[in-house]
Short mmCIF file of C-alpha atoms in Angstrom, two decimals:
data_model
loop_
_atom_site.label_atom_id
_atom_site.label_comp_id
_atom_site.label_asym_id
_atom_site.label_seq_id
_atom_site.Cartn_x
_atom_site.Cartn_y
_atom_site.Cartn_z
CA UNK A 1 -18.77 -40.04 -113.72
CA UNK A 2 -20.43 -37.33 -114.81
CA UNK A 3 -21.12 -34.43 -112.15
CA UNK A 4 -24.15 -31.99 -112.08
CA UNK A 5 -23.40 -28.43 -111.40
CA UNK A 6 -26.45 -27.13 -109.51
CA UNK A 7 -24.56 -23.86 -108.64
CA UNK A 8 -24.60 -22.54 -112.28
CA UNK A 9 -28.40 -23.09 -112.34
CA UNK A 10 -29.18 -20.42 -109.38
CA UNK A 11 -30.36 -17.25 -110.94
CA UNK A 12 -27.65 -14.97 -111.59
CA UNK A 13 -28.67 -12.70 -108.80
CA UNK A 14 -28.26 -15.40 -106.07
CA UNK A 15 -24.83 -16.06 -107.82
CA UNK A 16 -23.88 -12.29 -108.04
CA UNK A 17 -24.89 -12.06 -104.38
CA UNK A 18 -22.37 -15.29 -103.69
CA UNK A 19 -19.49 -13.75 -105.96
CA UNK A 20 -19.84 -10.59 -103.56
CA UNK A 21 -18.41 -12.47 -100.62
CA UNK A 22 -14.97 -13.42 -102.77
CA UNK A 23 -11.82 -11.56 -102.55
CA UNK A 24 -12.48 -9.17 -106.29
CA UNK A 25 -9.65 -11.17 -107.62
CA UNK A 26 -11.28 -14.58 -106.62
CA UNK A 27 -14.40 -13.42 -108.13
CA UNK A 28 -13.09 -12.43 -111.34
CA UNK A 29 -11.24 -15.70 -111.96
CA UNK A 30 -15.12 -17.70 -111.75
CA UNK A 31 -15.50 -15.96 -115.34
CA UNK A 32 -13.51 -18.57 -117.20
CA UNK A 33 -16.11 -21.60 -115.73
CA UNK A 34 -18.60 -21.03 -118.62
CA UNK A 35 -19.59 -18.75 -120.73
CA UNK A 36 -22.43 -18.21 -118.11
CA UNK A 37 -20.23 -16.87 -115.74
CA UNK A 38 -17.85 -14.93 -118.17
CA UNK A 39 -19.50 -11.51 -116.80
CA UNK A 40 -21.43 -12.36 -113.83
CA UNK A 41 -18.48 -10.66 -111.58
CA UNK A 42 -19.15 -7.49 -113.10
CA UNK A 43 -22.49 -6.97 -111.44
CA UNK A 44 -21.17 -7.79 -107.84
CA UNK A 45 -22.57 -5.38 -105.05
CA UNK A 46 -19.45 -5.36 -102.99
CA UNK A 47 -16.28 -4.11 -104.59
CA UNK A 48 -13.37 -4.58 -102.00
CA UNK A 49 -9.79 -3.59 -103.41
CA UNK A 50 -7.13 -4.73 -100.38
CA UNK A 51 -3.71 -5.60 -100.11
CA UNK A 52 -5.03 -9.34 -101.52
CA UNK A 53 -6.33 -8.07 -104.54
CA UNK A 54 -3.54 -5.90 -105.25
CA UNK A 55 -0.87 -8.36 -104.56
CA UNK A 56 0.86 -8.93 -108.09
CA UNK A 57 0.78 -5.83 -109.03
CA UNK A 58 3.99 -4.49 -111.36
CA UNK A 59 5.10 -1.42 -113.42
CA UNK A 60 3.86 -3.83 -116.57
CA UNK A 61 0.31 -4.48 -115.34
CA UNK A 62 -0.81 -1.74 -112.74
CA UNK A 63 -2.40 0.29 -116.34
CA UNK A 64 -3.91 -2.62 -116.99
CA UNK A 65 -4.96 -2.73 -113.27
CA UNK A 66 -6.44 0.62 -113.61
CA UNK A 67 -8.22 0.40 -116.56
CA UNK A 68 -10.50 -2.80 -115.68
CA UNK A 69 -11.05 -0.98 -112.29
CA UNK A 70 -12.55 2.05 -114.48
CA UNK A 71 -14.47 -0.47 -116.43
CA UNK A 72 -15.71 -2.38 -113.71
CA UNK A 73 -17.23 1.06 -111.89
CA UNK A 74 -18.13 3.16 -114.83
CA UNK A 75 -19.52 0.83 -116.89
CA UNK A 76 -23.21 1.00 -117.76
CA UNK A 77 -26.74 -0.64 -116.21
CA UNK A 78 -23.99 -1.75 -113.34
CA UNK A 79 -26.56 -3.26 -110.54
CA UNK A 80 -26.32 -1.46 -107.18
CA UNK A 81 -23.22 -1.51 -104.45
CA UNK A 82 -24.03 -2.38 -101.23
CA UNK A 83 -20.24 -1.74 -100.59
CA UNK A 84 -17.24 0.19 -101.96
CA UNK A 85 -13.56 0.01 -100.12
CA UNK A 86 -10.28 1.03 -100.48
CA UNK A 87 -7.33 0.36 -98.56
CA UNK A 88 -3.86 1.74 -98.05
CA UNK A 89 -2.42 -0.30 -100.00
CA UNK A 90 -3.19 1.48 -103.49
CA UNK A 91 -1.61 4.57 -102.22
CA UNK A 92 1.58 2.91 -102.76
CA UNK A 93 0.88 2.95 -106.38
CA UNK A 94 -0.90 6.35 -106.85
CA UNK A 95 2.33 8.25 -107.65
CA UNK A 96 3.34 10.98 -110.22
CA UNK A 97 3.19 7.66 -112.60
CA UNK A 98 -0.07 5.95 -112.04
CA UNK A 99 -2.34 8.39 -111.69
CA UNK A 100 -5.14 6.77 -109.95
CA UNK A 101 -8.60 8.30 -110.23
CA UNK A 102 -9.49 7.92 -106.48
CA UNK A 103 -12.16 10.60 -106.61
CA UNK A 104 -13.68 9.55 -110.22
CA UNK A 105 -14.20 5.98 -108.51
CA UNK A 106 -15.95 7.28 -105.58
CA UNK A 107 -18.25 9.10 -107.54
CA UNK A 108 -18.84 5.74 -109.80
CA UNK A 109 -19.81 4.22 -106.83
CA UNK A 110 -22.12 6.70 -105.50
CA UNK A 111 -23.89 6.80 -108.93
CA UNK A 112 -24.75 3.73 -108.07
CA UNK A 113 -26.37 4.15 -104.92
CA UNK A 114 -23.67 2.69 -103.25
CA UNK A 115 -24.54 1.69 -99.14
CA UNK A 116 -21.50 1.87 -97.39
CA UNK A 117 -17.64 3.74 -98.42
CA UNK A 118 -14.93 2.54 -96.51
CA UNK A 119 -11.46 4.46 -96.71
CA UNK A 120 -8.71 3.40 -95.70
CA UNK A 121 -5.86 5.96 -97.46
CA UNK A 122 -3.06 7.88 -96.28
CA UNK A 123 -3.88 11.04 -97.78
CA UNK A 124 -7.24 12.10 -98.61
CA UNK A 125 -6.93 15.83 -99.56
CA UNK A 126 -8.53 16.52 -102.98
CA UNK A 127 -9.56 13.08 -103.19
CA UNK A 128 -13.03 13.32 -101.47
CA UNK A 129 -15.50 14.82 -104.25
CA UNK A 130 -18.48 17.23 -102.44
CA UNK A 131 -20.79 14.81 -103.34
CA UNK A 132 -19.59 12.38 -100.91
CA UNK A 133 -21.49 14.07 -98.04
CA UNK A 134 -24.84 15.07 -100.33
CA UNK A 135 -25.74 11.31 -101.11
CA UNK A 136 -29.10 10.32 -100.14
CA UNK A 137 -28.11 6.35 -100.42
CA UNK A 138 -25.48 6.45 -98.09
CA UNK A 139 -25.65 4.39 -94.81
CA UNK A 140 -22.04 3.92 -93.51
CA UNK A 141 -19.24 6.33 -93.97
CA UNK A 142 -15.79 5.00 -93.01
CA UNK A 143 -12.87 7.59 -93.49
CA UNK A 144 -9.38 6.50 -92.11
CA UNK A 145 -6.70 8.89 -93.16
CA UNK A 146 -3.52 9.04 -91.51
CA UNK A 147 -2.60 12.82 -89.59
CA UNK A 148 -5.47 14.59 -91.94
CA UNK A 149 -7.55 17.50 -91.37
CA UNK A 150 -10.66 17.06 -92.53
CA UNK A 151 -12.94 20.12 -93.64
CA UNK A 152 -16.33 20.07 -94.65
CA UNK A 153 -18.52 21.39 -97.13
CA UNK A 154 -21.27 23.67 -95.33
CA UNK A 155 -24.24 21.94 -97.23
CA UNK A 156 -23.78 18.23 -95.70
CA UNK A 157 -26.96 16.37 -95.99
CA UNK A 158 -26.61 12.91 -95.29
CA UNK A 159 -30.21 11.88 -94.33
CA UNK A 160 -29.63 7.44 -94.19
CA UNK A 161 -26.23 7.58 -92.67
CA UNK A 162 -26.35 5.30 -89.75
CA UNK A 163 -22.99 4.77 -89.30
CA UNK A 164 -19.55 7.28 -89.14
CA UNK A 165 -16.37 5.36 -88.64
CA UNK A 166 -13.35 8.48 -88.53
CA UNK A 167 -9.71 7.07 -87.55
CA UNK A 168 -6.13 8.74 -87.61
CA UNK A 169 -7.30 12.34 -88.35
CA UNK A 170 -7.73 15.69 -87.06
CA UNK A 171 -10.75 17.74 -87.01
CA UNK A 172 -11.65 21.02 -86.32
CA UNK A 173 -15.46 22.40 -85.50
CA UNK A 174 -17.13 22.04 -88.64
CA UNK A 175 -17.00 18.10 -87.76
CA UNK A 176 -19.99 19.15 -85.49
CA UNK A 177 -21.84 20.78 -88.25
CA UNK A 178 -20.93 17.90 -90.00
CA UNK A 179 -22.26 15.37 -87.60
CA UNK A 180 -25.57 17.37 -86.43
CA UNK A 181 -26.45 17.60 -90.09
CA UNK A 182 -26.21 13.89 -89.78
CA UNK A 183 -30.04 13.26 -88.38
CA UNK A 184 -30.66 9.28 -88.07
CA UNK A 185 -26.78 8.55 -87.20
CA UNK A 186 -26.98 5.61 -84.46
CA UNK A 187 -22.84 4.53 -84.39
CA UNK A 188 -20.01 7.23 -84.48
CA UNK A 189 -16.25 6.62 -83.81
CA UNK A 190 -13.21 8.90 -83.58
CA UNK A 191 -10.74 6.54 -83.22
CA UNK A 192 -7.17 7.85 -82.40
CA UNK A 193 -7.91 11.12 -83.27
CA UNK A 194 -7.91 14.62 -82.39
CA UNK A 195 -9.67 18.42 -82.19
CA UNK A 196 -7.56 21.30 -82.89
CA UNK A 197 -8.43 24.98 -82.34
CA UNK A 198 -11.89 23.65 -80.37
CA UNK A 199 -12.92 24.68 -77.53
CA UNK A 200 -16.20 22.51 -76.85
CA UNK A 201 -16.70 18.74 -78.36
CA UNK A 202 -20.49 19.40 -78.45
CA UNK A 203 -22.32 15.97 -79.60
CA UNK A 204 -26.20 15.96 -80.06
CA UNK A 205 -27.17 13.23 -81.48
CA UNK A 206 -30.32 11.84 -80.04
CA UNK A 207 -30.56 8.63 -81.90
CA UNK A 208 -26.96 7.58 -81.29
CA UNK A 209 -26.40 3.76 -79.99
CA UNK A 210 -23.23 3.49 -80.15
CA UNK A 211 -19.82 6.37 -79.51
CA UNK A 212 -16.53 5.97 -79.45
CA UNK A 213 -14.14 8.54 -78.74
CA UNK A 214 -10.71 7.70 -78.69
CA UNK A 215 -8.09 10.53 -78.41
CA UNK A 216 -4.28 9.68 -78.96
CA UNK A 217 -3.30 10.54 -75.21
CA UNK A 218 0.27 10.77 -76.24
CA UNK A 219 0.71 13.34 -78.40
CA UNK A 220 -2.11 15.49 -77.44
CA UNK A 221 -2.67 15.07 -73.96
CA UNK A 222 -2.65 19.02 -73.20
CA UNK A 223 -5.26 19.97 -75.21
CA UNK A 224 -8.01 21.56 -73.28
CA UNK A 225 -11.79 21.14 -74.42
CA UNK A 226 -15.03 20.77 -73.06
CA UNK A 227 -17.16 17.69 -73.42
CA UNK A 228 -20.46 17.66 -73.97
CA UNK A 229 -22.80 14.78 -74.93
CA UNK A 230 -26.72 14.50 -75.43
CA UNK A 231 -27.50 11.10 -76.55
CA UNK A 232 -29.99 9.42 -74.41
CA UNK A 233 -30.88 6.48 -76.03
CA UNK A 234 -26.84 5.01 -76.21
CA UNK A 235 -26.59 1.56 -75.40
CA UNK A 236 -22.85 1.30 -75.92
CA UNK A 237 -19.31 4.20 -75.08
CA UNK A 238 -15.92 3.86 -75.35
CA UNK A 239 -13.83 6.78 -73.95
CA UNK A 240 -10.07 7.35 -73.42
CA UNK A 241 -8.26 10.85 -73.06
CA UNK A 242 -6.72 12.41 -70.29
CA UNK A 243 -9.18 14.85 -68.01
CA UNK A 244 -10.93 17.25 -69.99
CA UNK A 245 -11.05 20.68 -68.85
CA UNK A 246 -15.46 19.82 -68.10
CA UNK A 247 -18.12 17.50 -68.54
CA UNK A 248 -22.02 17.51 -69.46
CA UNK A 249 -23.10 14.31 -70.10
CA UNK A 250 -26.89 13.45 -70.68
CA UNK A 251 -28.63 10.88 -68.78
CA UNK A 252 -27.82 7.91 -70.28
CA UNK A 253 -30.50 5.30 -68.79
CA UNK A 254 -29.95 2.50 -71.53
CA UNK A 255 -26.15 2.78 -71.57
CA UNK A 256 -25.35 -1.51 -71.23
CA UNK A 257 -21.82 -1.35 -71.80
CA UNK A 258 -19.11 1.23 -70.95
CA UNK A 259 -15.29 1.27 -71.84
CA UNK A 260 -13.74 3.98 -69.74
CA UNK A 261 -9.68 4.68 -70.10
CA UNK A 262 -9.09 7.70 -68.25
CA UNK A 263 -5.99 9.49 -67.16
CA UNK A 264 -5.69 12.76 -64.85
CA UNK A 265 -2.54 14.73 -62.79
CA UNK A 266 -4.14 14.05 -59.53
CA UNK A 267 -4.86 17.56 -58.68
CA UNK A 268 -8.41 18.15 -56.82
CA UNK A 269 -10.07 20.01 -60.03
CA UNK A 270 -8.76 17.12 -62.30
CA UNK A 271 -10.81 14.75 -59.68
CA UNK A 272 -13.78 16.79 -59.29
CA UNK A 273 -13.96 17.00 -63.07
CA UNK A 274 -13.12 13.18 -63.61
CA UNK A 275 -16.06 12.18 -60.92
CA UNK A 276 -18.53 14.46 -62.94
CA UNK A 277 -17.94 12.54 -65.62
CA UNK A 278 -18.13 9.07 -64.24
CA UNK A 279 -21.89 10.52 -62.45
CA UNK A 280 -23.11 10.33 -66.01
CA UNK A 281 -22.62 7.13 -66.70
CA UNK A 282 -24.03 5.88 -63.56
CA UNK A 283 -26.67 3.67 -65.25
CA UNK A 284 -24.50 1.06 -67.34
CA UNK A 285 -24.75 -2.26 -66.31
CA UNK A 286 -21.30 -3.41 -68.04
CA UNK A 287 -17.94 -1.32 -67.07
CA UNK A 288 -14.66 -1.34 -67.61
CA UNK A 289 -12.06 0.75 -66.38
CA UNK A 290 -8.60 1.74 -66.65
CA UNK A 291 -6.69 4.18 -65.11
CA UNK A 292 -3.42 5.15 -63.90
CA UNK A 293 -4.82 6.61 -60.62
CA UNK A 294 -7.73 7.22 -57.74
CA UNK A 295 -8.43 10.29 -60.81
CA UNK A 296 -11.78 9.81 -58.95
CA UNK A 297 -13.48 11.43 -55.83
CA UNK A 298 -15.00 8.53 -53.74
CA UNK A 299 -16.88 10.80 -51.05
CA UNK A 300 -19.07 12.09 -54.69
CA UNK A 301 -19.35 8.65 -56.56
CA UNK A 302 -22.69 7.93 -56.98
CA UNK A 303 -24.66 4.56 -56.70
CA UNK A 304 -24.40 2.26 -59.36
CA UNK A 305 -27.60 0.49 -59.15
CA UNK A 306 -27.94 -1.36 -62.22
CA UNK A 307 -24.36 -2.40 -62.55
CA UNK A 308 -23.73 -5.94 -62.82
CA UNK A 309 -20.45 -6.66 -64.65
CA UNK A 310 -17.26 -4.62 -63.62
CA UNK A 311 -13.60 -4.90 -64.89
CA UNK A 312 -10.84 -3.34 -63.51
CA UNK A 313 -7.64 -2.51 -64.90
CA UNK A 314 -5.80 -0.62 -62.85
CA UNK A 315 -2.27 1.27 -64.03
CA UNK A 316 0.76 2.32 -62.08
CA UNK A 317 -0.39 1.82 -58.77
CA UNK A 318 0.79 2.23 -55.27
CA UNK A 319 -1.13 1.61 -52.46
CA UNK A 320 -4.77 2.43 -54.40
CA UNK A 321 -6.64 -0.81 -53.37
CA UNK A 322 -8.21 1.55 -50.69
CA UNK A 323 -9.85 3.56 -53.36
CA UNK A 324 -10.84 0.78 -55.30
CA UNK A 325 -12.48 -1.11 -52.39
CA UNK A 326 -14.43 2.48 -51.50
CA UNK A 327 -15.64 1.84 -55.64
CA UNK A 328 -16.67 -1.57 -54.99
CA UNK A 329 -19.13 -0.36 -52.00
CA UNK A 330 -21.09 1.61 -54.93
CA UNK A 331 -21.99 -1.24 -56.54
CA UNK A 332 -24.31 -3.22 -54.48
CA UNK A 333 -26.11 -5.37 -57.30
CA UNK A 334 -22.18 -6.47 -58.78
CA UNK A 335 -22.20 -10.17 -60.12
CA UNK A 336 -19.30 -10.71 -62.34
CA UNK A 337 -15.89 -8.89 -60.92
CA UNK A 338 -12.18 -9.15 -63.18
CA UNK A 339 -9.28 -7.35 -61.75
CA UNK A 340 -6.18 -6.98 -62.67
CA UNK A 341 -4.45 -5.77 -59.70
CA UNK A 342 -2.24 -7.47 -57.42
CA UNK A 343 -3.70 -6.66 -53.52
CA UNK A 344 -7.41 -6.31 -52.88
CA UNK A 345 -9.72 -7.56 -51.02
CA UNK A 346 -13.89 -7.73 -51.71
CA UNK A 347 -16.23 -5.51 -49.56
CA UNK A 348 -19.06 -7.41 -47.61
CA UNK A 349 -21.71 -5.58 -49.26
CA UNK A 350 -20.78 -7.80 -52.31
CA UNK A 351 -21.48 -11.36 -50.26
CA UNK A 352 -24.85 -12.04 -51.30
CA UNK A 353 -24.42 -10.93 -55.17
CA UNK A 354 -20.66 -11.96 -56.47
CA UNK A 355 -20.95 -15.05 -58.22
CA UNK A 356 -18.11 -15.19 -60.45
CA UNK A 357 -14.55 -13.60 -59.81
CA UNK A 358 -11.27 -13.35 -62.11
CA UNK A 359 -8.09 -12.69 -61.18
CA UNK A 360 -5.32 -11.88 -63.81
CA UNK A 361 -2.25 -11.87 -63.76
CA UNK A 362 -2.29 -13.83 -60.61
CA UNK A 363 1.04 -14.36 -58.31
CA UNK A 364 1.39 -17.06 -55.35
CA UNK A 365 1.77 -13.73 -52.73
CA UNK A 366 -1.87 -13.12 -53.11
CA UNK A 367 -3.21 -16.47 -52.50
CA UNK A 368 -4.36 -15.27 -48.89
CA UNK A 369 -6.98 -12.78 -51.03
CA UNK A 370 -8.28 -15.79 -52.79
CA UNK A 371 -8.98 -17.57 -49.50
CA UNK A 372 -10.71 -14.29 -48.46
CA UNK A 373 -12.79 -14.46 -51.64
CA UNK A 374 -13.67 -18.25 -50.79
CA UNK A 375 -14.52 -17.51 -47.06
CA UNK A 376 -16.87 -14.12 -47.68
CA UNK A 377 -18.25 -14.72 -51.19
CA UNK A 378 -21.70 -16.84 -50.24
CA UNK A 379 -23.09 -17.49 -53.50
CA UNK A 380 -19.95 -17.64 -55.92
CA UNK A 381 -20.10 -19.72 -58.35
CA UNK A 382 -17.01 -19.35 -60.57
CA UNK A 383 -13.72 -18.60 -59.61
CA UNK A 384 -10.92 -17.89 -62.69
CA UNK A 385 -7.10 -17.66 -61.85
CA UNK A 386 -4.49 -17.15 -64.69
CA UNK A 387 -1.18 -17.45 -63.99
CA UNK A 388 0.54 -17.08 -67.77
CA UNK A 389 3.16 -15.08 -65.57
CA UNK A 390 4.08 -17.80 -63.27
CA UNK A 391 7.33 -20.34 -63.79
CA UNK A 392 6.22 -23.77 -64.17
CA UNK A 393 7.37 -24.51 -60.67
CA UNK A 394 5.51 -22.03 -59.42
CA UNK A 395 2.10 -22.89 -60.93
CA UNK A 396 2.42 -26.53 -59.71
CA UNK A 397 2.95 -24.74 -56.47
CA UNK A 398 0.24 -22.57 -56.79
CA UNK A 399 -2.62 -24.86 -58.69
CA UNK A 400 -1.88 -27.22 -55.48
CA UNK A 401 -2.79 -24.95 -52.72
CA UNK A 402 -5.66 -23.11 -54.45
CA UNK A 403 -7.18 -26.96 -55.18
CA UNK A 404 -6.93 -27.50 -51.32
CA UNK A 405 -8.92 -24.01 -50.27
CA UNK A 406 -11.80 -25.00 -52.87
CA UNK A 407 -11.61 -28.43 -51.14
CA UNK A 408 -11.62 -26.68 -47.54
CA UNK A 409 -14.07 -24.21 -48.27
CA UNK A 410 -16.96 -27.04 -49.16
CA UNK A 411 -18.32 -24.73 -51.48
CA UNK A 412 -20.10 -26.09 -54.81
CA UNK A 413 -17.84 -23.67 -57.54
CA UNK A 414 -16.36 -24.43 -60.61
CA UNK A 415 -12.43 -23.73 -60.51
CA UNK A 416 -11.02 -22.97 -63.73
CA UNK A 417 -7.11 -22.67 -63.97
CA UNK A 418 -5.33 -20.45 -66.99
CA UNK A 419 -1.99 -21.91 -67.26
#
């Protein structure tokens, strides 16, 4: 039976743009189906090199290795990259023997108006040519460089970059010249990372969508800085760090979703400071929240009218449920509620909007706050109960007597069980 191949007819663009979605090695190998294909690989627009692609790798072949990665780069009338990335993986062979040329590629791929650089190497310093944060074609920067410290060129000019991914590294203030040089950037991240010698983390960005900032609480817990944010139109912030020493956050009235992990020492400045901050993000509709502590002062939370979704994950505590049901009675529009805390119970002003509720980690000592849910919640609609940390006696036990509340209530809710 003979059996058309259709695929090899597409124009080689269409296949190019296919070849770009295979693993580099994968995509090389399609050269020995016919003499059509023999090259088509090298005009890919997405050049990936992970721990896949360098699996196989020996002291016999990694030259060999080298050289078609120079070839495949450097090589003239090369189409465009949409996308160039490294990961850690070929730092394990960039030793006093194989002397990769990390920069020299970079610079291959930024010849070629390449989109988006992602980095993912263990040491960076004199790797990243100045050029890097010049290029006009650039839309996403990724940099993830384990215990770095980045420095900057003065003249950055990075006029398409959208999006600026930073992970593992240190920074000190010319990361703000950096980023306010950066004039249409809509998603920054600093994840795990840190400031040293800064004494204000000053962000003005007024097209940002999207922020996270993500300091490693461990190590550098004591380092005092002010934050400061202007970005009005973000839709989207993730934020964990101990209290900072101060707050000014813009008014953020399309912020959807917020991902708050926040950690203070209980003192009355650390909770004055920690409610300024959560005032500023009054607006989102979407929050969740973890903490070790009431780091908050209820008598100056404000109102969150527009919040609709709220998920609790409270750390470490003793006694807090008080504080948390004070929270609650900001939030008179709530729908959708998930704790994870063992004792609560739901304020009335929640009656006539809670219509789904999920409790984690559930345990049979609590079932008395489910019944309260069932008797006060008017218009709930879904109720979720996991008990992963129950014994299997003690989930027949449990699944039992929750089945006969739903029954007793004679409410129309869907019950759905996590075992």
């Amino acid at each position: 039976m003979c059996v058309e191949d259709r695929i090899s007819s597409f124009p080689d663009p269409i296949l190019c743009h296919i070849l770009s979605f295979l693993p580099i090695k994968e995509a090389v190998r399609t050269s020995i189906i016919s003499t059509k294909w023999r090259y088509l690989f090298a005009s890919i627009s997405t050049i990936k090199f992970d721990g896949y692609s360098m699996s196989g790798l020996t002291d016999r072949n990694i030259d060999s290795f080298k050289n078609f990665v120079d070839r495949l780069l450097k090589s003239p009338d090369q189409v465009r990259l949409d996308c160039f990335r490294l990961s850690h993986e070929i730092c394990l062979w960039n030793d006093g023997d194989h002397d990769f040329d990390i920069s020299g590629w970079i610079c291959a791929a930024l010849c070629r108006g390449v989109k988006e650089i992602d980095l993912q190497l263990g040491y960076l310093e004199d790797i990243l040519p100045a050029v890097l944060f010049t290029c006009g074609s650039l839309v996403t920067l990724k940099l993830d460089a384990v215990g770095h410290k980045f420095k900057f060129p003065s003249d950055v000019c990075l006029g398409n970059l959208k999006t600026l991914h930073f992970r593992d590294s240190f920074f000190g203030d010319c990361i703000l010249r950096f980023i306010s040089n950066c004039h249409v950037l809509e998603d920054l991240a600093f994840i795990e990372c840190d400031f040293y010698n800064t004494s204000v983390i000053n962000i003005q960005t007024p097209l940002l969508k999207r922020f996270i900032l993500d300091f490693d609480l461990g190590e550098f817990g004591d380092l005092k800085y002010v934050v400061v944010i202007n970005a009005p139109t973000l839709v989207y912030f993730q934020y964990t760090d101990v209290v900072a020493q101060g707050y000014t956050l813009s008014t953020m009235k399309s912020l959807e979703k917020a991902h708050i992990s926040i950690s203070g020492c209980g003192t009355i400045d650390s909770q004055t400071i920690a409610t300024h901050f959560i005032q500023g993000i009054c607006n989102v509709r979407s929050l969740r929240l973890t903490i070790n502590e009431g780091v908050f002062r209820t008598s100056q939370l404000p109102i969150f009218h527009n919040l609709i979704e709220f998920e609790f994950l409270g750390r470490g505590f003793n006694g807090r449920e008080i504080w948390l049901v004070e929270f609650l009675h900001r939030m008179p529009n709530l729908k959708t509620l998930t704790i994870n805390f063992p004792a609560f119970e739901v304020p009335s002003c929640l009656s006539f909007h809670l219509k789904e509720i999920e409790v984690s980690c559930f345990s049979t000592h609590i079932i008395e706050m489910v019944s309260y849910f069932l008797d006060n919640a008017m218009i709930l609609e879904k109720l979720i109960i996991s008990m992963d940390a129950l014994t299997v006696t003690q989930k027949k036990k449990a699944r039992n007597q929750l089945l006969q509340l739903v029954k007793s209530s004679k409410k129309c809710l869907k019950l759905v069980v996590i075992l």
